[in-house]
Short mmCIF file of C-alpha atoms and ligand atoms in Angstrom, two decimals:
data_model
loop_
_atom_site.label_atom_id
_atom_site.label_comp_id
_atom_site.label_asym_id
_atom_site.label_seq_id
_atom_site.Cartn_x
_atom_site.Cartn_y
_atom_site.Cartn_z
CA UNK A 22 0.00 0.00 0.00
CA UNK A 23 2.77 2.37 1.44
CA UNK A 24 4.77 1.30 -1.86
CA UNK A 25 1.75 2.58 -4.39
CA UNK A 26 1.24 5.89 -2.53
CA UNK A 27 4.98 6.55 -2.78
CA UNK A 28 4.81 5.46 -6.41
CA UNK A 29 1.58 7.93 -6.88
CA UNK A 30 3.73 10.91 -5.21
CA UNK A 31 6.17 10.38 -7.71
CA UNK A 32 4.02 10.51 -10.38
CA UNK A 33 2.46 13.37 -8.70
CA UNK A 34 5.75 15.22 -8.41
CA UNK A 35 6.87 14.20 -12.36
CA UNK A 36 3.86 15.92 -13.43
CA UNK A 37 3.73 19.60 -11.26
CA UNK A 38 7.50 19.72 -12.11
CA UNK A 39 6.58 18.71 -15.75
CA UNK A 40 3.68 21.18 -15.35
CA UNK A 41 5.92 23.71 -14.09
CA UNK A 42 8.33 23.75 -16.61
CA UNK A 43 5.62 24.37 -19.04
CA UNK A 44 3.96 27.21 -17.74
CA UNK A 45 7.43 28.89 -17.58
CA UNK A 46 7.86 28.46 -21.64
CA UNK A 47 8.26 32.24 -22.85
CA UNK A 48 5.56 31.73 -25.45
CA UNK A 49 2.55 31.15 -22.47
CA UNK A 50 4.03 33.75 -20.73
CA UNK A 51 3.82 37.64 -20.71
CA UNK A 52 3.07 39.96 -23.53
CA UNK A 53 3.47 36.70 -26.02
CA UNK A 54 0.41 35.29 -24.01
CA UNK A 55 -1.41 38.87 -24.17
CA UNK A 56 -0.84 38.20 -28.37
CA UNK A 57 -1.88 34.75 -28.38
CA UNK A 58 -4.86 35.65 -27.01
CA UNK A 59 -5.81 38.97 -28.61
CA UNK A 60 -4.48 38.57 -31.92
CA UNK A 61 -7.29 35.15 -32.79
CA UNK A 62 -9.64 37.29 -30.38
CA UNK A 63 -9.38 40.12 -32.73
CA UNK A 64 -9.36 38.34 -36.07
CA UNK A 65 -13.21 36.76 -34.57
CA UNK A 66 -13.95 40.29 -34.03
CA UNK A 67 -13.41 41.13 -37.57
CA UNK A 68 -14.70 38.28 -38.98
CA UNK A 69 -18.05 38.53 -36.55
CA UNK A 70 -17.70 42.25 -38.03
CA UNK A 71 -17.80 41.14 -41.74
CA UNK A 72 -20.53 39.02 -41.08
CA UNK A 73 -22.93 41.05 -38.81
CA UNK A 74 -25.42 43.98 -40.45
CA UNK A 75 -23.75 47.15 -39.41
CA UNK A 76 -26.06 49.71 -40.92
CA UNK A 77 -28.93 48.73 -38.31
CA UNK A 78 -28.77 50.08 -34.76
CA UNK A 79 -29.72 46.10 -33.83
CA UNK A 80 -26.16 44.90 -35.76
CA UNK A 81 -24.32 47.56 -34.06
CA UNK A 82 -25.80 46.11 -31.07
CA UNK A 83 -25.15 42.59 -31.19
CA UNK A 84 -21.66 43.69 -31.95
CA UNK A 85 -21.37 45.57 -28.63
CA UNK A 86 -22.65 41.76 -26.87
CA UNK A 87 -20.31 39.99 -28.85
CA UNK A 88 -17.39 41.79 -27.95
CA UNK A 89 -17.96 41.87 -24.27
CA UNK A 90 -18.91 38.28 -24.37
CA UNK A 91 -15.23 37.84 -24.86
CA UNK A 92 -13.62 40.36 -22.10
CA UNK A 93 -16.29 38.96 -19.66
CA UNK A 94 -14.33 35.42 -18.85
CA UNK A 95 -10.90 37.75 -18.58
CA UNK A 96 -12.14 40.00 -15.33
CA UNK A 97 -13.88 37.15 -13.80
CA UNK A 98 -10.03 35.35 -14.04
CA UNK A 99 -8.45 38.83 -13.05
CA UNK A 100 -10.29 38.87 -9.76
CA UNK A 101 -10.38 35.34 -8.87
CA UNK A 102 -6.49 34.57 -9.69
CA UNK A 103 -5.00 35.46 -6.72
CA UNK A 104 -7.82 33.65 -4.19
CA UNK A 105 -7.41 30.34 -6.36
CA UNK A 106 -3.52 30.55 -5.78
CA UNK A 107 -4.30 30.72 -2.01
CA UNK A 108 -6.77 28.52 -1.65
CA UNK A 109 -5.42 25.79 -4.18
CA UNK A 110 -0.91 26.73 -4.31
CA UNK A 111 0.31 25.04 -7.30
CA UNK A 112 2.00 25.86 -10.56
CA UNK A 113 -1.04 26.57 -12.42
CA UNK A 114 -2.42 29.04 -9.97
CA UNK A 115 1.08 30.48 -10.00
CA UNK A 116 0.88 31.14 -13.54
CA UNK A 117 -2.17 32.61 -13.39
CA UNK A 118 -1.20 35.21 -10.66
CA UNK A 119 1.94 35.72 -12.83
CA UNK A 120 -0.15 36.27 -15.77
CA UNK A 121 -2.83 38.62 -14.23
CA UNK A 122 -1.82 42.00 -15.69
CA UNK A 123 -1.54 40.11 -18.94
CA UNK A 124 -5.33 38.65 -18.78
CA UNK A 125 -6.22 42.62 -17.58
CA UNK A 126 -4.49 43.61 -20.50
CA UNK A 127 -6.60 40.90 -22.82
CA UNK A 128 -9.71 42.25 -20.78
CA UNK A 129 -8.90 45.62 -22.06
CA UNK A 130 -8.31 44.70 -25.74
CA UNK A 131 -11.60 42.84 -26.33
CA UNK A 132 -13.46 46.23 -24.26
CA UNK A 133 -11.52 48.28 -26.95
CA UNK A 134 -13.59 46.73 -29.34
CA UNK A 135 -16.77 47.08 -27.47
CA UNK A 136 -16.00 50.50 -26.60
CA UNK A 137 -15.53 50.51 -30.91
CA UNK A 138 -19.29 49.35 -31.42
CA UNK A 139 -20.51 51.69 -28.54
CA UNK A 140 -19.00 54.93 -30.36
CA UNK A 141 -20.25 53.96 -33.55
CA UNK A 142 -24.09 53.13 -31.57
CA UNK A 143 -24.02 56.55 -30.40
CA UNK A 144 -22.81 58.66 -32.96
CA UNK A 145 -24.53 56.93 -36.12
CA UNK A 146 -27.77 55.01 -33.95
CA UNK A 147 -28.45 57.84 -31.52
CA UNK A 148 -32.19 57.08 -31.05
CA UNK A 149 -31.32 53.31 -31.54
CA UNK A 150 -28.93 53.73 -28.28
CA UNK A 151 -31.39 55.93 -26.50
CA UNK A 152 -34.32 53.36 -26.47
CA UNK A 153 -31.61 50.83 -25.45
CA UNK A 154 -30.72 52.65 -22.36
CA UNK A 155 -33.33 52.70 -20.09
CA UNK A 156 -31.87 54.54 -16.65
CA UNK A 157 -29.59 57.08 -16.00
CA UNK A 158 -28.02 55.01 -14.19
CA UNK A 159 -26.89 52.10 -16.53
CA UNK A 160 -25.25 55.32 -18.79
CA UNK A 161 -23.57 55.76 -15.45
CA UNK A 162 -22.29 51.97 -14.69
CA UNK A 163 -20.72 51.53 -18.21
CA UNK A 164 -18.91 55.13 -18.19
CA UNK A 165 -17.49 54.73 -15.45
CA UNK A 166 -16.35 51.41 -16.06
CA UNK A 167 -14.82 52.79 -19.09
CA UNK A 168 -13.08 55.73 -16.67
CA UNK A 169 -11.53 52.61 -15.09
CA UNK A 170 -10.41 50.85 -17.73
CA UNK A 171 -8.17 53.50 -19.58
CA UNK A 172 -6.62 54.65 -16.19
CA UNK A 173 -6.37 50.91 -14.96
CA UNK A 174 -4.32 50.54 -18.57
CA UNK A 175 -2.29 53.74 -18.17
CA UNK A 176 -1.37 53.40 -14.48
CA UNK A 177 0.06 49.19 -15.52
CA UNK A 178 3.05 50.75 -16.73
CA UNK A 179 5.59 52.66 -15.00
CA UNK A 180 4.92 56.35 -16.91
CA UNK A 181 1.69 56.19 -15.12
CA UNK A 182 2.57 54.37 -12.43
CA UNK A 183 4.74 56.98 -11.56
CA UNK A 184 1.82 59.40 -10.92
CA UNK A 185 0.11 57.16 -7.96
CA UNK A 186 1.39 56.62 -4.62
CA UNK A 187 1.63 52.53 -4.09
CA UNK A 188 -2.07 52.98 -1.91
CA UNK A 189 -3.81 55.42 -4.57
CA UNK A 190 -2.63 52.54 -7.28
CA UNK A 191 -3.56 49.76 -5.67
CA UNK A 192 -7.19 51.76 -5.06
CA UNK A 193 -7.47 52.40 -7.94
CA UNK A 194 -6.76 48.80 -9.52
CA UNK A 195 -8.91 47.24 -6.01
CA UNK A 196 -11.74 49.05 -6.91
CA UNK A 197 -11.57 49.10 -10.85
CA UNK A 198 -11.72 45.04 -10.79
CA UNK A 199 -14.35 45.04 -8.28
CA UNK A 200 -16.76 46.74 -10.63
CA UNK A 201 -15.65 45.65 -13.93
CA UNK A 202 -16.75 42.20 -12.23
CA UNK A 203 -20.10 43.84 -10.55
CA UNK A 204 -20.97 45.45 -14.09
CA UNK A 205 -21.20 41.81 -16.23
CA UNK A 206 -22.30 40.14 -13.45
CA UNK A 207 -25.02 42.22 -12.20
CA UNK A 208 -25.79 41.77 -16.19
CA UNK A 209 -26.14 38.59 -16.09
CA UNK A 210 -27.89 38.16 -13.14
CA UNK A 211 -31.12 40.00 -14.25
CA UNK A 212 -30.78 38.47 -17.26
CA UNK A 213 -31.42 34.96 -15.29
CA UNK A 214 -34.00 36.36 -12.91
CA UNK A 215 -35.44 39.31 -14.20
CA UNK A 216 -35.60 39.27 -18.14
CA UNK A 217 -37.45 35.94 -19.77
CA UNK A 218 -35.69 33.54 -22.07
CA UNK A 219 -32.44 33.62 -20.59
CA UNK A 220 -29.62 31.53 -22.72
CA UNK A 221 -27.12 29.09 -21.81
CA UNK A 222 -24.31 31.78 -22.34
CA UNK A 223 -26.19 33.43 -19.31
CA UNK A 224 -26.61 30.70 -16.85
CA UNK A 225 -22.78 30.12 -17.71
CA UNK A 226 -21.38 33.16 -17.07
CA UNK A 227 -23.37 34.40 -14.14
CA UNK A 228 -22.17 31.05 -12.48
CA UNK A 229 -18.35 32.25 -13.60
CA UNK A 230 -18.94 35.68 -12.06
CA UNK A 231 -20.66 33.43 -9.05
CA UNK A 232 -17.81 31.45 -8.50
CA UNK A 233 -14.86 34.18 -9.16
CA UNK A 234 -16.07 36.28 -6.14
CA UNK A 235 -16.69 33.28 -4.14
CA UNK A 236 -13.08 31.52 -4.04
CA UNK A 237 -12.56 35.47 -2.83
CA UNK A 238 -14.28 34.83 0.08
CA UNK A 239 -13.09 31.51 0.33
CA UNK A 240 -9.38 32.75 0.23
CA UNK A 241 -10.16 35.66 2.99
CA UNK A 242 -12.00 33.14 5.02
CA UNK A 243 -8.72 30.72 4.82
CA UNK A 244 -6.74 33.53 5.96
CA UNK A 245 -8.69 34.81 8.52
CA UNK A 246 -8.08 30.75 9.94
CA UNK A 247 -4.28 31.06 9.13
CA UNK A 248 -4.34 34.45 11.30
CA UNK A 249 -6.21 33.06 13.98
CA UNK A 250 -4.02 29.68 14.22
CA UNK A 251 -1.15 31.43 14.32
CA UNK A 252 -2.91 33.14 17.72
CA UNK A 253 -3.49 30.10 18.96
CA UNK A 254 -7.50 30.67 18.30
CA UNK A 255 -7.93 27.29 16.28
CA UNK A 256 -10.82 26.61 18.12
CA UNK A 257 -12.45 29.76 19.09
CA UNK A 258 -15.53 29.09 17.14
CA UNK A 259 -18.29 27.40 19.10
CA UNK A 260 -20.03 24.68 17.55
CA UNK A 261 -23.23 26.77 17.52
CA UNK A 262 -21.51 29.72 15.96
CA UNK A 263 -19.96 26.69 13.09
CA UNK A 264 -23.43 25.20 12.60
CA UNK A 265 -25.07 28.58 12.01
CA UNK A 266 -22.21 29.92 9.33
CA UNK A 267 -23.06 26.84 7.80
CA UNK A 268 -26.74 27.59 7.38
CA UNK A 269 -25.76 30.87 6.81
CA UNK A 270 -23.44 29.85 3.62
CA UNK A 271 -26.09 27.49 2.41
CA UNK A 272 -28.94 30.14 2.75
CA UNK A 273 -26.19 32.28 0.64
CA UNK A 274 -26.58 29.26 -1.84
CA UNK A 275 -30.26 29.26 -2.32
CA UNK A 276 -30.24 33.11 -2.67
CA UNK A 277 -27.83 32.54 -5.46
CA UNK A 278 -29.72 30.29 -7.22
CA UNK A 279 -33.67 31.22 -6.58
CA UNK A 280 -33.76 34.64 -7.82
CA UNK A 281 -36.88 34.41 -9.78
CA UNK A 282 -38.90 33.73 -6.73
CA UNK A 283 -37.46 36.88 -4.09
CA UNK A 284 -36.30 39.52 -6.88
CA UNK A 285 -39.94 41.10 -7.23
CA UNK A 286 -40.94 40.89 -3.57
CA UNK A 287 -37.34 42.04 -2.21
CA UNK A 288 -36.76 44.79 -4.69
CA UNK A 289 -39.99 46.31 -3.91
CA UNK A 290 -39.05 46.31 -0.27
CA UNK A 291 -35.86 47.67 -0.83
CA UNK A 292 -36.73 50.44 -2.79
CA UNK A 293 -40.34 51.34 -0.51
CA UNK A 294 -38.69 54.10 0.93
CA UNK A 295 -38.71 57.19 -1.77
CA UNK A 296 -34.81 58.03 -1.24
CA UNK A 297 -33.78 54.59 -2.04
CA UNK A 298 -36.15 54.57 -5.23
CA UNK A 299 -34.41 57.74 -5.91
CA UNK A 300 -31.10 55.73 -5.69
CA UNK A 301 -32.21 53.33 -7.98
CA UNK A 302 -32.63 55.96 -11.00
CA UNK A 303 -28.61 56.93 -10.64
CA UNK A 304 -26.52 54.97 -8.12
CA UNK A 305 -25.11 51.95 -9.65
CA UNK A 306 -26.09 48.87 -8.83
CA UNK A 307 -28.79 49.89 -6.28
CA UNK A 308 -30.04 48.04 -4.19
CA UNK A 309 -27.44 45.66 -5.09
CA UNK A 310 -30.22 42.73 -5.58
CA UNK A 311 -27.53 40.45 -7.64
CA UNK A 312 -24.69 40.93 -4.73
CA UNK A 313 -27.53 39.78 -1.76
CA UNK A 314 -26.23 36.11 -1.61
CA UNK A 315 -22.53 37.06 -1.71
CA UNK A 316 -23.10 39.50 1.13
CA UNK A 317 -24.80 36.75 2.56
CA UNK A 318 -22.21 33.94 2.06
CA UNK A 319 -19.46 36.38 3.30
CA UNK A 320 -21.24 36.89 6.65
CA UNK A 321 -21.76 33.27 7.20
CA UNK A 322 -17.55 32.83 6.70
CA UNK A 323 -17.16 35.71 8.71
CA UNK A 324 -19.05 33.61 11.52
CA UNK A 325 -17.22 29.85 10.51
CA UNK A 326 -13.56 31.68 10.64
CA UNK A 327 -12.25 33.10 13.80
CA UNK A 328 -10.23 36.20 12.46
CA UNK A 329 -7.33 38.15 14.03
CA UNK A 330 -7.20 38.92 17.49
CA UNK A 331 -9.09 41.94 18.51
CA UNK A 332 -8.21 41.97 21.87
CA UNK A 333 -4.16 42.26 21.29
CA UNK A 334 -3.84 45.95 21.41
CA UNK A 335 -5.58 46.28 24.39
CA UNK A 336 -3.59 43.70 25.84
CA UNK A 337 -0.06 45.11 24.81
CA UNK A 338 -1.66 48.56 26.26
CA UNK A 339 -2.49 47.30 29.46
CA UNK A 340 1.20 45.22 29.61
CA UNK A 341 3.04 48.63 28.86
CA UNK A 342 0.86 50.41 31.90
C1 HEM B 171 -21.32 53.70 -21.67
C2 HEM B 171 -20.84 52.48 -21.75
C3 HEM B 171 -21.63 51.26 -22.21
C4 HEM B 171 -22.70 51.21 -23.07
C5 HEM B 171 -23.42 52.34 -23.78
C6 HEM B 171 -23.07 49.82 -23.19
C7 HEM B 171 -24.09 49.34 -24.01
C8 HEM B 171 -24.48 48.05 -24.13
C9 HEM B 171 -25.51 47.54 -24.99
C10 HEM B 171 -26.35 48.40 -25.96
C11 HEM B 171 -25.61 46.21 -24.81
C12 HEM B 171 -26.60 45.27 -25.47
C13 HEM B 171 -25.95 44.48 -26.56
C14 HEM B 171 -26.89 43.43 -27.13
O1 HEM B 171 -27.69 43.77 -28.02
O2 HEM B 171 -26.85 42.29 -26.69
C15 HEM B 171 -24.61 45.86 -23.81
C16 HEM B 171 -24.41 44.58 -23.34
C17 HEM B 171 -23.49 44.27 -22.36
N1 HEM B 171 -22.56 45.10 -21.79
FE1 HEM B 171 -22.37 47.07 -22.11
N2 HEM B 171 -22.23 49.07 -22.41
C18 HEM B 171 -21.34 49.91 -21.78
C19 HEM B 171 -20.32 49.57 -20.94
C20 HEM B 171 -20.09 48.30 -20.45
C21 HEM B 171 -19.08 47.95 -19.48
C22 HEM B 171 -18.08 48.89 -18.85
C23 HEM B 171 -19.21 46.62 -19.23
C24 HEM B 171 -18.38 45.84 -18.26
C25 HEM B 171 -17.67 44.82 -18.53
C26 HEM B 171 -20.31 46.13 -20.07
C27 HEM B 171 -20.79 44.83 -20.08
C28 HEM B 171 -21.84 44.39 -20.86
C29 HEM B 171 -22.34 43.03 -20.83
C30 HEM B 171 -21.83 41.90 -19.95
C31 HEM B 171 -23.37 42.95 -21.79
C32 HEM B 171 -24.21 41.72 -22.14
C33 HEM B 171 -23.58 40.94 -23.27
C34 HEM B 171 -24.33 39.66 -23.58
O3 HEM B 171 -25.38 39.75 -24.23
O4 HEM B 171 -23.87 38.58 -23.17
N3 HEM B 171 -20.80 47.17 -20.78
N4 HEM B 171 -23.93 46.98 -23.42
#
């Protein structure tokens, strides 16, 4: 037995080292990865281009959903690299983390394009683009996504970088990701639960926007354990307080997944009061209905994972006294 799980480790160590090794080839890695992605990406664009009726508001706008059909799977990778390579070290997840500015930069190339069929929407198909838009506040959600984008690009490189402090940077890169997810996602999300007819393209990417924010809060919960163990808190969590993150996470679940039966009922209780219906004409994202069961799932880790130690400082200010 002892003699087939040594054999299997070997195997096991053959392959990540073989695995390694591969990921580290020059053509998978870097700017020649940003090519071998964008250049085919761009040549489908075309093509699609070629083949789709761009002298009708409608062709333009199929365009603009084709294009960000292919920087969608990018951000959702961008945001959940770095969780994946905590929660699951190995060489691929080290290649992704390695690779991240290189995905952002893919990201950016494919919302070039959209950015392409938006300019040509709203300068040729103005009323087209007008009956399209329903709310102030979608104008609002894809501007300023497209404020982020361009300085997120700029600011990569060191004769922007040069312009931020470290913090302001990584704010500004924090934030951008955050709601270059929350824009497709959200997206996708009423298309599931809200709009009829939803396709498989849906379903699959709103459980790829799903899952990218949820290894984040796997990966913070892991290290909120890590912090605590290291304190000595391993088991500061009562088996109450486990039991009821646990119902927590799986009510998270079935908020996830059951939109079509809470969105009407909780988005007219959300929005009762007149200021928050207010919000919902101009403040993106308001009131966050798509986010609920991430907020949700996040609490109940909170409650599962012990955390850092609260209580040090005052210790170490009462030891000084
Ligand atoms: C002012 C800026 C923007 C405008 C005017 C705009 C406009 C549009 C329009 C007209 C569509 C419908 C296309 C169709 O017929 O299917 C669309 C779809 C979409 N847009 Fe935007 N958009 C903007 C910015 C953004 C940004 C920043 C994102 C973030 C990544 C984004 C993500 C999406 C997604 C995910 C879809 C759905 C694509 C699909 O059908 O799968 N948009 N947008």
């Amino acid at each position: 037995m002892s003699g087939r799980v040594e054999v299997l480790s070997i195997v096991l160590t053959i392959m990540t080292s073989d695995l390694k090794t591969i990921l580290k080839n020059k053509s998978i890695n870097g700017w020649r990865l940003f090519l071998l992605i964008s250049i085919p990406m761009s040549a489908f664009m075309v093509a699609a281009m070629l083949n789709a009726d761009l002298t009708t508001g409608s062709g333009v706008s199929a365009m603009i959903g084709f294009s960000v059909r292919w920087a969608v799977p990018f951000i959702f990778l961008v945001l959940a690299a770095s969780s994946i390579h905590i929660l699951f070290p190995g060489p691929l997840p080290a290649w992704l983390v390695r690779n991240r500015p290189y995905f952002g930069f893919c990201f950016a190339t494919a919302m070039a394009w959209q950015g392409l069929f938006i300019f040509i929407m709203s300068s040729v198909f103005r009323e087209y683009y007008l009956e399209d838009v329903y709310l102030l506040r979608d104008e609002l959600e894809g501007t300023i996504g497209y404020i982020f984008l361009p300085a997120m690009v700029v600011t990569s490189f060191s004769i922007g970088r040069k312009y931020l402090t470290p913090i302001q940077w990584k704010l500004l890169h924090k934030s951008g990701i955050y709601f270059l997810w929350a824009y497709p996602f959200s997206v996708y999300w009423w298309n599931l639960f809200y709009y009829e007819n939803p396709q498989s393209i849906d379903y699959l990417y709103y459980c790829a926007g799903f899952l990218a924010f949820a290894v984040r809060i796997a990966a913070w919960g892991k290290k909120r354990r890590q912090a605590a163990n290291k304190n000595g808190r391993r088991n500061d969590i009562s088996p109450v307080l486990t039991l009821l993150g646990g119902m927590v996470i799986a009510f998270g679940l079935l908020v996830a997944t059951s939109g079509l039966y809470w969105q009407k009922s909780i988005t007219a209780l959300l929005t009762a009061p007149a200021w928050s219906a207010n919000l919902v004409l101009w403040f993106p994202f308001w009131p966050f209905e798509p986010y609920l069961s991430l907020f949700i799932i996040g609490f109940g880790t909170m409650l599962l994972t012990p955390g850092p130690r609260t209580d040090t400082v005052f210790e170490a200010v009462s030891e000084t006294k």
